[in-house]
Amino acid sequence: MKGTTNAAMGEAMRGGVIRVLIADDQPLVRRGLALILAPDPAFEVVGEAGDGAEAVALAHRLRPDVVVMDIRMPVLDGVAATGQLARELPGCRVLALSTFDMDEYVVAALRAGAYGFLPKDVSPEELVAAVRVVHTGEAAVAPRLLTRLISTYVRTPHRPRPPVALAGDLTPREQEVWRLMATGLDNAEVAGEMDISVSTVKNHITSVFAKLGVRDRAQAVIAAYETGLVEVGAQG
């Protein structure tokens, strides 16, 4: 009985631990990232992968909460691996890593299902914060950087669909929240622009995500550029 109780207590304690898998083709980068996260009792680095295929296989076996995923890797790149994980293990959230802040592969990873991205020269504090944010299901991308990135690499189609065709029954207020969000404003700035509360903005954003069929802010911003709701150069 005592053994059962101890096991249950251990399992309960593990409930608050964020299980992390690190995927990068450079062993030194993997080790460096692990050394940043491992000492913090809030994290458990459950494995390391040297390519995207290995990352997917290990994720199926180890069931991490967050995968810190390099975008450019051999065998299966990080974008394809992210898409596979988003389809097969939706509870496993990907935080993409890129050598550069501005990288078209980052947009592809966000479109594929990544919850955020970081440059590889990120500080330890920023890495820890981003893993925590991604674990909660939020997008770990600064709104203005996200907009600058997406406006650089997402091109409006020559014959874009009207936004209403994608938005379904989006109300005028919801469409305005979507537009302002896509120009790089954070929730507080959207609230100030529309003279409404931040909590109301959050409620509108939740509704926008549901009606657009997108999962997070990054995918909503991509949709805004792809449909022509916001055009390149419209950032706030």
Coordinates of C-alpha atoms in Angstrom, one line a residue, residues 145-229:
L145 CA 8.4 40.2 -35.0
L146 CA 5.7 37.6 -36.1
T147 CA 4.1 40.2 -38.4
R148 CA 7.4 41.3 -39.9
L149 CA 8.4 37.7 -40.5
I150 CA 5.2 36.7 -42.1
S151 CA 4.8 39.8 -44.2
T152 CA 8.3 39.2 -45.6
Y153 CA 7.7 35.6 -46.6
V154 CA 4.0 35.2 -47.1
R155 CA 2.9 36.6 -50.4
T156 CA -0.7 37.6 -51.1
P157 CA -2.1 35.4 -54.0
H158 CA -2.6 37.2 -57.3
R159 CA -6.3 36.5 -57.0
P160 CA -7.0 36.3 -53.3
R161 CA -10.2 35.0 -51.9
P162 CA -12.2 37.7 -50.1
P163 CA -11.6 37.5 -46.4
V164 CA -15.3 36.8 -45.8
A165 CA -15.0 33.6 -47.7
L166 CA -12.5 32.3 -45.2
A167 CA -13.9 34.0 -42.2
G168 CA -17.4 32.5 -42.4
D169 CA -19.7 34.4 -40.1
L170 CA -17.0 36.7 -38.6
T171 CA -18.7 39.8 -37.1
P172 CA -17.4 43.2 -38.1
R173 CA -15.8 43.5 -34.7
E174 CA -14.1 40.2 -35.0
Q175 CA -12.8 41.0 -38.4
E176 CA -11.3 44.3 -37.1
V177 CA -9.6 42.4 -34.2
W178 CA -8.2 40.0 -36.8
R179 CA -6.9 42.9 -38.9
L180 CA -5.3 44.7 -36.0
M181 CA -3.8 41.5 -34.7
A182 CA -2.3 40.9 -38.2
T183 CA -0.7 44.3 -38.3
G184 CA 1.4 43.4 -35.3
L185 CA -0.6 44.8 -32.3
D186 CA -0.6 42.9 -29.1
N187 CA -3.9 42.4 -27.2
A188 CA -3.5 45.5 -25.1
E189 CA -2.8 47.6 -28.2
V190 CA -5.8 46.1 -30.0
A191 CA -8.0 47.0 -26.9
G192 CA -6.7 50.6 -26.9
E193 CA -7.3 50.9 -30.7
M194 CA -10.9 49.6 -30.4
D195 CA -11.6 51.2 -27.0
I196 CA -12.6 47.8 -25.5
S197 CA -11.2 45.7 -22.6
V198 CA -8.3 43.3 -23.0
S199 CA -10.6 40.5 -21.9
T200 CA -13.1 41.4 -24.6
V201 CA -10.2 41.3 -27.2
K202 CA -9.3 37.8 -25.9
N203 CA -12.9 36.6 -26.3
H204 CA -13.0 38.0 -29.9
I205 CA -9.6 36.3 -30.7
T206 CA -10.9 32.9 -29.4
S207 CA -13.9 33.3 -31.7
V208 CA -11.8 34.4 -34.6
F209 CA -9.6 31.3 -34.3
A210 CA -12.6 29.0 -34.2
K211 CA -14.3 30.6 -37.2
L212 CA -11.1 30.7 -39.3
G213 CA -10.3 27.2 -38.3
V214 CA -6.8 28.2 -37.1
R215 CA -5.1 27.1 -34.0
D216 CA -3.2 30.2 -32.9
R217 CA -2.1 33.8 -33.5
A218 CA 0.6 32.8 -36.0
Q219 CA -1.8 30.9 -38.2
A220 CA -4.4 33.7 -38.0
V221 CA -1.8 36.3 -39.1
I222 CA -0.7 34.0 -42.0
A223 CA -4.3 33.7 -43.1
A224 CA -4.7 37.5 -43.0
Y225 CA -1.8 37.9 -45.4
E226 CA -2.8 35.0 -47.6
T227 CA -6.4 36.3 -48.1
G228 CA -5.4 39.9 -48.6
L229 CA -7.1 41.2 -45.5

